[in-house]
């Protein structure tokens, strides 16, 4: 799948793209069917919320599930990433952020490069975040909120927050956020299941709690150029994979064809 010139221009201007219903309900069903088994596992790759036992984020899913091993090579994710970044990309991180009904916690305002640089010594803010909404995401159940155009200011000041939630995150201070919001405004990344989000490494984003009865699971794949790989191996492999093999796309029907076997 190729992005149009207009979509690439929009990505460069806004810092993100929202592509509604790129995956079908049948494909989303295959992806969601894996989650109860994966979330039930007690292992370091599953981070649980600070105030409850609900899974906050489940990582390294392509190493734990044949279905997710195919999703990280899906052409509807990999080809747009290659269009934007060029050819040799490795799989940096693979996860599902759950934000469970009634208990899903906040993701503070942040941009991912602060963590990629601060923890892993990634040289440049080139990595792309490719998300697939696995539930309907609406205004109530904790959509990811983007600050439009915030990537254009480059890497904002950031500090490591190990207190607010169960997941350590390099966050942006309120004053910086206020200035960025005044400039670009906010966009909630809402959509039906199967919607794809693409955003860059310096785009500031966050999400509030989920106080609704509706779960909000979102798949996230981070692809980074091999030439821009991590230089520090402080975090475990599931937070930044060491395997720098370039990812090659499978066939477009890879999720359903394999499921039918
Ligand atoms: C979230 O799941 O709301 C946060 C996602 C992200 O930081 O990429
Ligand atoms: Mn993020």
PDB file of C-alpha atoms and ligand atoms in Angstrom:
ATOM      1  CA  UNK A   1       0.000   0.000   0.000  1.00  0.00           C
ATOM      2  CA  UNK A   2       1.357   3.392  -0.976  1.00  0.00           C
ATOM      3  CA  UNK A   3       0.512   6.756   0.594  1.00  0.00           C
ATOM      4  CA  UNK A   4      -0.512   9.493  -1.828  1.00  0.00           C
ATOM      5  CA  UNK A   5       1.613  12.637  -2.262  1.00  0.00           C
ATOM      6  CA  UNK A   6      -1.139  14.573  -0.453  1.00  0.00           C
ATOM      7  CA  UNK A   7      -0.986  12.163   2.518  1.00  0.00           C
ATOM      8  CA  UNK A   8       2.796  12.466   2.718  1.00  0.00           C
ATOM      9  CA  UNK A   9       2.525  16.276   2.594  1.00  0.00           C
ATOM     10  CA  UNK A  10      -0.079  16.148   5.374  1.00  0.00           C
ATOM     11  CA  UNK A  11       2.179  13.892   7.450  1.00  0.00           C
ATOM     12  CA  UNK A  12       5.056  16.367   7.057  1.00  0.00           C
ATOM     13  CA  UNK A  13       2.801  19.346   7.995  1.00  0.00           C
ATOM     14  CA  UNK A  14       0.763  17.896  10.870  1.00  0.00           C
ATOM     15  CA  UNK A  15       3.210  15.248  12.118  1.00  0.00           C
ATOM     16  CA  UNK A  16       0.630  12.456  11.916  1.00  0.00           C
ATOM     17  CA  UNK A  17      -1.874  10.673   9.673  1.00  0.00           C
ATOM     18  CA  UNK A  18      -5.183   9.025  10.612  1.00  0.00           C
ATOM     19  CA  UNK A  19      -6.229   6.409   8.018  1.00  0.00           C
ATOM     20  CA  UNK A  20      -9.765   5.145   8.830  1.00  0.00           C
ATOM     21  CA  UNK A  21     -10.634   1.419   8.589  1.00  0.00           C
ATOM     22  CA  UNK A  22      -7.429   0.307   6.856  1.00  0.00           C
ATOM     23  CA  UNK A  23      -7.805  -3.171   8.385  1.00  0.00           C
ATOM     24  CA  UNK A  24     -11.113  -5.032   8.008  1.00  0.00           C
ATOM     25  CA  UNK A  25     -13.316  -6.239  10.878  1.00  0.00           C
ATOM     26  CA  UNK A  26     -12.233  -9.832  10.035  1.00  0.00           C
ATOM     27  CA  UNK A  27      -8.546  -8.903  10.309  1.00  0.00           C
ATOM     28  CA  UNK A  28      -9.126  -7.047  13.583  1.00  0.00           C
ATOM     29  CA  UNK A  29     -10.961 -10.114  14.941  1.00  0.00           C
ATOM     30  CA  UNK A  30      -7.883 -12.275  14.214  1.00  0.00           C
ATOM     31  CA  UNK A  31      -5.672  -9.776  16.058  1.00  0.00           C
ATOM     32  CA  UNK A  32      -7.991  -9.439  19.054  1.00  0.00           C
ATOM     33  CA  UNK A  33      -8.436 -13.205  19.454  1.00  0.00           C
ATOM     34  CA  UNK A  34      -4.781 -13.430  20.585  1.00  0.00           C
ATOM     35  CA  UNK A  35      -5.074 -10.877  23.383  1.00  0.00           C
ATOM     36  CA  UNK A  36      -6.738 -12.822  26.242  1.00  0.00           C
ATOM     37  CA  UNK A  37      -3.945 -15.434  26.133  1.00  0.00           C
ATOM     38  CA  UNK A  38      -1.184 -12.817  25.837  1.00  0.00           C
ATOM     39  CA  UNK A  39      -2.584 -10.547  28.566  1.00  0.00           C
ATOM     40  CA  UNK A  40      -3.035 -13.474  30.987  1.00  0.00           C
ATOM     41  CA  UNK A  41       0.693 -14.223  30.966  1.00  0.00           C
ATOM     42  CA  UNK A  42       2.740 -13.142  33.988  1.00  0.00           C
ATOM     43  CA  UNK A  43       6.016 -11.985  32.485  1.00  0.00           C
ATOM     44  CA  UNK A  44       8.119  -8.790  32.379  1.00  0.00           C
ATOM     45  CA  UNK A  45       6.835  -7.900  28.900  1.00  0.00           C
ATOM     46  CA  UNK A  46       3.356  -7.318  30.400  1.00  0.00           C
ATOM     47  CA  UNK A  47       3.231  -4.085  32.404  1.00  0.00           C
ATOM     48  CA  UNK A  48       0.174  -3.826  34.648  1.00  0.00           C
ATOM     49  CA  UNK A  49      -1.483  -0.593  35.814  1.00  0.00           C
ATOM     50  CA  UNK A  50      -0.296   1.025  39.040  1.00  0.00           C
ATOM     51  CA  UNK A  51      -3.714   0.887  40.725  1.00  0.00           C
ATOM     52  CA  UNK A  52      -5.039  -2.423  39.344  1.00  0.00           C
ATOM     53  CA  UNK A  53      -4.006  -5.741  37.818  1.00  0.00           C
ATOM     54  CA  UNK A  54      -5.191  -4.655  34.348  1.00  0.00           C
ATOM     55  CA  UNK A  55      -2.585  -4.858  31.577  1.00  0.00           C
ATOM     56  CA  UNK A  56      -1.347  -1.404  30.614  1.00  0.00           C
ATOM     57  CA  UNK A  57       0.960  -2.486  27.814  1.00  0.00           C
ATOM     58  CA  UNK A  58       1.993  -5.917  26.508  1.00  0.00           C
ATOM     59  CA  UNK A  59       5.305  -5.924  24.619  1.00  0.00           C
ATOM     60  CA  UNK A  60       7.316  -8.113  22.226  1.00  0.00           C
ATOM     61  CA  UNK A  61       4.108  -9.554  20.827  1.00  0.00           C
ATOM     62  CA  UNK A  62       5.740 -10.592  17.525  1.00  0.00           C
ATOM     63  CA  UNK A  63       7.943 -12.964  19.562  1.00  0.00           C
ATOM     64  CA  UNK A  64       4.976 -14.340  21.515  1.00  0.00           C
ATOM     65  CA  UNK A  65       2.343 -14.785  18.770  1.00  0.00           C
ATOM     66  CA  UNK A  66       2.509 -15.953  15.132  1.00  0.00           C
ATOM     67  CA  UNK A  67      -0.317 -13.533  14.275  1.00  0.00           C
ATOM     68  CA  UNK A  68       1.616 -10.514  15.567  1.00  0.00           C
ATOM     69  CA  UNK A  69       4.772 -11.821  13.856  1.00  0.00           C
ATOM     70  CA  UNK A  70       2.837 -11.353  10.622  1.00  0.00           C
ATOM     71  CA  UNK A  71       1.369  -7.993  11.599  1.00  0.00           C
ATOM     72  CA  UNK A  72       4.827  -6.422  12.061  1.00  0.00           C
ATOM     73  CA  UNK A  73       5.528  -7.359   8.426  1.00  0.00           C
ATOM     74  CA  UNK A  74       2.137  -6.269   7.092  1.00  0.00           C
ATOM     75  CA  UNK A  75       2.456  -4.256   3.867  1.00  0.00           C
ATOM     76  CA  UNK A  76      -0.202  -1.763   5.015  1.00  0.00           C
ATOM     77  CA  UNK A  77       2.217  -0.772   7.813  1.00  0.00           C
ATOM     78  CA  UNK A  78       5.662  -1.492   6.373  1.00  0.00           C
ATOM     79  CA  UNK A  79       5.237   0.021   2.911  1.00  0.00           C
ATOM     80  CA  UNK A  80       4.088   3.486   4.081  1.00  0.00           C
ATOM     81  CA  UNK A  81       6.959   3.463   6.601  1.00  0.00           C
ATOM     82  CA  UNK A  82       9.467   2.684   3.833  1.00  0.00           C
ATOM     83  CA  UNK A  83       7.979   5.456   1.701  1.00  0.00           C
ATOM     84  CA  UNK A  84       8.594   7.949   4.491  1.00  0.00           C
ATOM     85  CA  UNK A  85      11.921   6.635   5.846  1.00  0.00           C
ATOM     86  CA  UNK A  86      13.569   4.619   3.077  1.00  0.00           C
ATOM     87  CA  UNK A  87      14.388   0.953   2.879  1.00  0.00           C
ATOM     88  CA  UNK A  88      16.303  -0.667   5.735  1.00  0.00           C
ATOM     89  CA  UNK A  89      14.027  -0.486   8.814  1.00  0.00           C
ATOM     90  CA  UNK A  90      14.190  -2.695  11.900  1.00  0.00           C
ATOM     91  CA  UNK A  91      11.450  -3.557  14.384  1.00  0.00           C
ATOM     92  CA  UNK A  92      12.260  -1.420  17.427  1.00  0.00           C
ATOM     93  CA  UNK A  93       9.212  -2.095  19.615  1.00  0.00           C
ATOM     94  CA  UNK A  94       5.928  -4.043  19.326  1.00  0.00           C
ATOM     95  CA  UNK A  95       3.091  -3.715  21.821  1.00  0.00           C
ATOM     96  CA  UNK A  96      -0.592  -3.383  22.550  1.00  0.00           C
ATOM     97  CA  UNK A  97      -1.570  -0.536  24.858  1.00  0.00           C
ATOM     98  CA  UNK A  98      -4.742  -1.734  26.514  1.00  0.00           C
ATOM     99  CA  UNK A  99      -6.330   1.120  28.515  1.00  0.00           C
ATOM    100  CA  UNK A 100      -8.853  -1.235  30.101  1.00  0.00           C
ATOM    101  CA  UNK A 101     -12.496  -0.302  30.738  1.00  0.00           C
ATOM    102  CA  UNK A 102     -12.909   1.705  33.985  1.00  0.00           C
ATOM    103  CA  UNK A 103      -9.208   1.443  34.944  1.00  0.00           C
ATOM    104  CA  UNK A 104      -7.006   2.410  31.983  1.00  0.00           C
ATOM    105  CA  UNK A 105      -4.590   5.081  33.196  1.00  0.00           C
ATOM    106  CA  UNK A 106      -3.210   8.285  31.667  1.00  0.00           C
ATOM    107  CA  UNK A 107      -0.268   8.491  29.230  1.00  0.00           C
ATOM    108  CA  UNK A 108       1.304  11.836  30.106  1.00  0.00           C
ATOM    109  CA  UNK A 109       2.235  14.397  27.425  1.00  0.00           C
ATOM    110  CA  UNK A 110       5.379  13.119  25.753  1.00  0.00           C
ATOM    111  CA  UNK A 111       7.118  12.466  22.465  1.00  0.00           C
ATOM    112  CA  UNK A 112       8.777   9.125  21.892  1.00  0.00           C
ATOM    113  CA  UNK A 113      12.227  10.388  20.853  1.00  0.00           C
ATOM    114  CA  UNK A 114      12.837  11.700  24.385  1.00  0.00           C
ATOM    115  CA  UNK A 115      12.733   8.076  25.563  1.00  0.00           C
ATOM    116  CA  UNK A 116      14.525   6.674  22.501  1.00  0.00           C
ATOM    117  CA  UNK A 117      17.394   9.144  22.966  1.00  0.00           C
ATOM    118  CA  UNK A 118      17.392   9.285  26.780  1.00  0.00           C
ATOM    119  CA  UNK A 119      17.237   5.521  27.366  1.00  0.00           C
ATOM    120  CA  UNK A 120      18.596   3.913  24.208  1.00  0.00           C
ATOM    121  CA  UNK A 121      20.962   6.512  22.721  1.00  0.00           C
ATOM    122  CA  UNK A 122      19.114   6.694  19.382  1.00  0.00           C
ATOM    123  CA  UNK A 123      20.903   9.427  17.375  1.00  0.00           C
ATOM    124  CA  UNK A 124      18.104  11.070  15.356  1.00  0.00           C
ATOM    125  CA  UNK A 125      14.297  11.443  15.733  1.00  0.00           C
ATOM    126  CA  UNK A 126      13.471   9.312  12.700  1.00  0.00           C
ATOM    127  CA  UNK A 127      11.487   6.362  14.098  1.00  0.00           C
ATOM    128  CA  UNK A 128       7.860   6.020  13.064  1.00  0.00           C
ATOM    129  CA  UNK A 129       4.991   4.864  15.239  1.00  0.00           C
ATOM    130  CA  UNK A 130       2.406   2.798  13.337  1.00  0.00           C
ATOM    131  CA  UNK A 131      -0.762   2.086  15.301  1.00  0.00           C
ATOM    132  CA  UNK A 132      -3.826  -0.043  14.564  1.00  0.00           C
ATOM    133  CA  UNK A 133      -6.949   0.655  16.624  1.00  0.00           C
ATOM    134  CA  UNK A 134      -8.264  -2.726  17.810  1.00  0.00           C
ATOM    135  CA  UNK A 135     -11.416  -1.252  19.395  1.00  0.00           C
ATOM    136  CA  UNK A 136     -13.549   1.689  18.445  1.00  0.00           C
ATOM    137  CA  UNK A 137     -11.806   4.723  19.891  1.00  0.00           C
ATOM    138  CA  UNK A 138     -14.142   7.615  20.650  1.00  0.00           C
ATOM    139  CA  UNK A 139     -14.006  10.851  22.632  1.00  0.00           C
ATOM    140  CA  UNK A 140     -14.782   9.008  25.875  1.00  0.00           C
ATOM    141  CA  UNK A 141     -12.486   5.990  26.141  1.00  0.00           C
ATOM    142  CA  UNK A 142      -9.077   7.693  26.150  1.00  0.00           C
ATOM    143  CA  UNK A 143      -8.132   8.445  22.554  1.00  0.00           C
ATOM    144  CA  UNK A 144      -4.535   9.376  21.844  1.00  0.00           C
ATOM    145  CA  UNK A 145      -4.461  13.160  21.484  1.00  0.00           C
ATOM    146  CA  UNK A 146      -1.911  14.722  19.121  1.00  0.00           C
ATOM    147  CA  UNK A 147      -0.643  18.307  19.320  1.00  0.00           C
ATOM    148  CA  UNK A 148      -0.800  19.180  15.653  1.00  0.00           C
ATOM    149  CA  UNK A 149       2.519  20.417  14.241  1.00  0.00           C
ATOM    150  CA  UNK A 150       4.400  19.931  17.549  1.00  0.00           C
ATOM    151  CA  UNK A 151       7.062  17.907  15.684  1.00  0.00           C
ATOM    152  CA  UNK A 152       8.172  21.045  13.837  1.00  0.00           C
ATOM    153  CA  UNK A 153       9.719  22.555  16.989  1.00  0.00           C
ATOM    154  CA  UNK A 154      12.011  19.504  17.263  1.00  0.00           C
ATOM    155  CA  UNK A 155      12.838  17.758  20.511  1.00  0.00           C
ATOM    156  CA  UNK A 156      11.249  19.738  23.380  1.00  0.00           C
ATOM    157  CA  UNK A 157      12.764  19.629  26.906  1.00  0.00           C
ATOM    158  CA  UNK A 158      11.734  16.389  28.654  1.00  0.00           C
ATOM    159  CA  UNK A 159      12.194  14.754  32.064  1.00  0.00           C
ATOM    160  CA  UNK A 160      11.882  11.138  33.199  1.00  0.00           C
ATOM    161  CA  UNK A 161       8.656  10.487  35.173  1.00  0.00           C
ATOM    162  CA  UNK A 162       8.788   7.226  37.138  1.00  0.00           C
ATOM    163  CA  UNK A 163       5.989   8.169  39.569  1.00  0.00           C
ATOM    164  CA  UNK A 164       2.735   8.938  37.781  1.00  0.00           C
ATOM    165  CA  UNK A 165       2.077   5.529  36.207  1.00  0.00           C
ATOM    166  CA  UNK A 166       3.563   2.037  36.186  1.00  0.00           C
ATOM    167  CA  UNK A 167       5.483   2.836  32.982  1.00  0.00           C
ATOM    168  CA  UNK A 168       8.529   5.167  33.135  1.00  0.00           C
ATOM    169  CA  UNK A 169       8.159   7.899  30.532  1.00  0.00           C
ATOM    170  CA  UNK A 170      10.113  10.982  29.447  1.00  0.00           C
ATOM    171  CA  UNK A 171       7.469  13.720  29.658  1.00  0.00           C
ATOM    172  CA  UNK A 172       7.063  17.322  28.503  1.00  0.00           C
ATOM    173  CA  UNK A 173       6.329  20.101  31.030  1.00  0.00           C
ATOM    174  CA  UNK A 174       3.021  21.994  31.174  1.00  0.00           C
ATOM    175  CA  UNK A 175       4.407  25.310  29.961  1.00  0.00           C
ATOM    176  CA  UNK A 176       5.911  23.751  26.832  1.00  0.00           C
ATOM    177  CA  UNK A 177       2.679  21.847  26.170  1.00  0.00           C
ATOM    178  CA  UNK A 178       0.632  25.053  26.558  1.00  0.00           C
ATOM    179  CA  UNK A 179       2.776  26.826  23.961  1.00  0.00           C
ATOM    180  CA  UNK A 180       2.596  23.940  21.506  1.00  0.00           C
ATOM    181  CA  UNK A 181      -1.196  23.629  21.916  1.00  0.00           C
ATOM    182  CA  UNK A 182      -1.627  27.393  21.398  1.00  0.00           C
ATOM    183  CA  UNK A 183       0.253  27.038  18.101  1.00  0.00           C
ATOM    184  CA  UNK A 184      -1.158  23.835  16.647  1.00  0.00           C
ATOM    185  CA  UNK A 185      -4.271  22.793  18.557  1.00  0.00           C
ATOM    186  CA  UNK A 186      -5.298  19.278  19.554  1.00  0.00           C
ATOM    187  CA  UNK A 187      -6.592  16.353  17.487  1.00  0.00           C
ATOM    188  CA  UNK A 188      -8.123  13.241  19.088  1.00  0.00           C
ATOM    189  CA  UNK A 189      -7.177  10.135  17.093  1.00  0.00           C
ATOM    190  CA  UNK A 190     -10.632   8.561  16.968  1.00  0.00           C
ATOM    191  CA  UNK A 191     -11.971   5.955  14.603  1.00  0.00           C
ATOM    192  CA  UNK A 192     -13.478   2.527  14.072  1.00  0.00           C
ATOM    193  CA  UNK A 193     -11.459  -0.653  14.732  1.00  0.00           C
ATOM    194  CA  UNK A 194      -8.901  -1.159  11.968  1.00  0.00           C
ATOM    195  CA  UNK A 195      -8.019   2.532  11.726  1.00  0.00           C
ATOM    196  CA  UNK A 196      -4.271   3.180  11.340  1.00  0.00           C
ATOM    197  CA  UNK A 197      -2.336   6.076  12.911  1.00  0.00           C
ATOM    198  CA  UNK A 198       1.135   7.044  11.723  1.00  0.00           C
ATOM    199  CA  UNK A 199       3.200   9.584  13.647  1.00  0.00           C
ATOM    200  CA  UNK A 200       6.787  10.673  14.036  1.00  0.00           C
ATOM    201  CA  UNK A 201       9.268  10.627  16.902  1.00  0.00           C
ATOM    202  CA  UNK A 202       8.997  14.277  18.012  1.00  0.00           C
ATOM    203  CA  UNK A 203       5.206  14.648  17.790  1.00  0.00           C
ATOM    204  CA  UNK A 204       3.868  15.434  21.283  1.00  0.00           C
ATOM    205  CA  UNK A 205       0.932  13.222  22.305  1.00  0.00           C
ATOM    206  CA  UNK A 206      -0.822  11.752  25.343  1.00  0.00           C
ATOM    207  CA  UNK A 207      -4.126  10.232  26.458  1.00  0.00           C
ATOM    208  CA  UNK A 208      -6.363  10.531  29.494  1.00  0.00           C
ATOM    209  CA  UNK A 209      -7.907   7.832  31.682  1.00  0.00           C
ATOM    210  CA  UNK A 210     -10.568   5.426  30.467  1.00  0.00           C
ATOM    211  CA  UNK A 211     -13.525   5.790  32.846  1.00  0.00           C
ATOM    212  CA  UNK A 212     -15.952   4.156  30.384  1.00  0.00           C
ATOM    213  CA  UNK A 213     -17.172   0.539  30.127  1.00  0.00           C
ATOM    214  CA  UNK A 214     -15.428   0.365  26.723  1.00  0.00           C
ATOM    215  CA  UNK A 215     -11.916  -1.092  26.468  1.00  0.00           C
ATOM    216  CA  UNK A 216      -9.518   0.766  24.177  1.00  0.00           C
ATOM    217  CA  UNK A 217      -6.810  -1.560  22.867  1.00  0.00           C
ATOM    218  CA  UNK A 218      -4.333  -0.132  20.348  1.00  0.00           C
ATOM    219  CA  UNK A 219      -1.522  -2.021  18.585  1.00  0.00           C
ATOM    220  CA  UNK A 220       1.743  -0.104  18.164  1.00  0.00           C
ATOM    221  CA  UNK A 221       4.737  -0.920  15.979  1.00  0.00           C
ATOM    222  CA  UNK A 222       7.840   1.297  16.017  1.00  0.00           C
ATOM    223  CA  UNK A 223      10.107   1.027  12.979  1.00  0.00           C
ATOM    224  CA  UNK A 224      13.499   2.763  12.937  1.00  0.00           C
ATOM    225  CA  UNK A 225      16.157   2.983  10.203  1.00  0.00           C
ATOM    226  CA  UNK A 226      18.959   0.467  10.740  1.00  0.00           C
ATOM    227  CA  UNK A 227      21.404   3.374  10.208  1.00  0.00           C
ATOM    228  CA  UNK A 228      19.797   5.141  13.205  1.00  0.00           C
ATOM    229  CA  UNK A 229      19.893   2.151  15.582  1.00  0.00           C
ATOM    230  CA  UNK A 230      20.203   2.284  19.367  1.00  0.00           C
ATOM    231  CA  UNK A 231      23.704   2.884  20.775  1.00  0.00           C
ATOM    232  CA  UNK A 232      22.955   1.969  24.425  1.00  0.00           C
ATOM    233  CA  UNK A 233      21.579  -1.351  25.670  1.00  0.00           C
ATOM    234  CA  UNK A 234      20.268  -0.272  29.046  1.00  0.00           C
ATOM    235  CA  UNK A 235      16.611  -1.258  28.623  1.00  0.00           C
ATOM    236  CA  UNK A 236      15.524  -4.876  28.098  1.00  0.00           C
ATOM    237  CA  UNK A 237      15.108  -6.241  24.583  1.00  0.00           C
ATOM    238  CA  UNK A 238      11.307  -6.001  24.706  1.00  0.00           C
ATOM    239  CA  UNK A 239      11.513  -2.215  25.138  1.00  0.00           C
ATOM    240  CA  UNK A 240      13.973  -1.799  22.264  1.00  0.00           C
ATOM    241  CA  UNK A 241      14.790  -4.873  20.213  1.00  0.00           C
ATOM    242  CA  UNK A 242      18.429  -5.625  19.351  1.00  0.00           C
ATOM    243  CA  UNK A 243      17.629  -7.565  16.171  1.00  0.00           C
ATOM    244  CA  UNK A 244      18.372  -5.041  13.426  1.00  0.00           C
ATOM    245  CA  UNK A 245      17.312  -7.287  10.506  1.00  0.00           C
ATOM    246  CA  UNK A 246      15.525  -5.148   7.903  1.00  0.00           C
ATOM    247  CA  UNK A 247      11.790  -5.891   7.885  1.00  0.00           C
ATOM    248  CA  UNK A 248      10.319  -7.068   4.563  1.00  0.00           C
ATOM    249  CA  UNK A 249       6.576  -6.909   3.847  1.00  0.00           C
ATOM    250  CA  UNK A 250       4.448 -10.052   3.445  1.00  0.00           C
ATOM    251  CA  UNK A 251       1.428 -10.366   1.125  1.00  0.00           C
ATOM    252  CA  UNK A 252      -1.559  -8.121   1.751  1.00  0.00           C
ATOM    253  CA  UNK A 253      -3.781 -11.057   2.803  1.00  0.00           C
ATOM    254  CA  UNK A 254      -1.252 -12.452   5.320  1.00  0.00           C
ATOM    255  CA  UNK A 255      -3.505 -12.143   8.372  1.00  0.00           C
ATOM    256  CA  UNK A 256      -6.531 -13.924   6.888  1.00  0.00           C
ATOM    257  CA  UNK A 257      -4.704 -16.419   4.660  1.00  0.00           C
ATOM    258  CA  UNK A 258      -2.752 -17.838   7.596  1.00  0.00           C
ATOM    259  CA  UNK A 259      -5.793 -17.829   9.884  1.00  0.00           C
ATOM    260  CA  UNK A 260      -7.685 -19.989   7.355  1.00  0.00           C
ATOM    261  CA  UNK A 261      -4.982 -22.711   7.297  1.00  0.00           C
TER     262      UNK A 261
HETATM  263  C1  LIG B   1      -1.631   5.477  24.462  1.00  0.00           C
HETATM  264  O1  LIG B   1      -1.789   4.268  24.241  1.00  0.00           O
HETATM  265  O2  LIG B   1      -2.567   6.210  24.737  1.00  0.00           O
HETATM  266  C2  LIG B   1      -0.255   6.083  24.359  1.00  0.00           C
HETATM  267  C3  LIG B   1       0.311   5.680  23.075  1.00  0.00           C
HETATM  268  C4  LIG B   1       1.650   6.220  22.766  1.00  0.00           C
HETATM  269  O3  LIG B   1       2.260   6.934  23.541  1.00  0.00           O
HETATM  270  O4  LIG B   1       2.122   5.905  21.672  1.00  0.00           O
HETATM  271 MN1  LIG B   2       4.191   7.613  22.745  1.00  0.00          MN
END
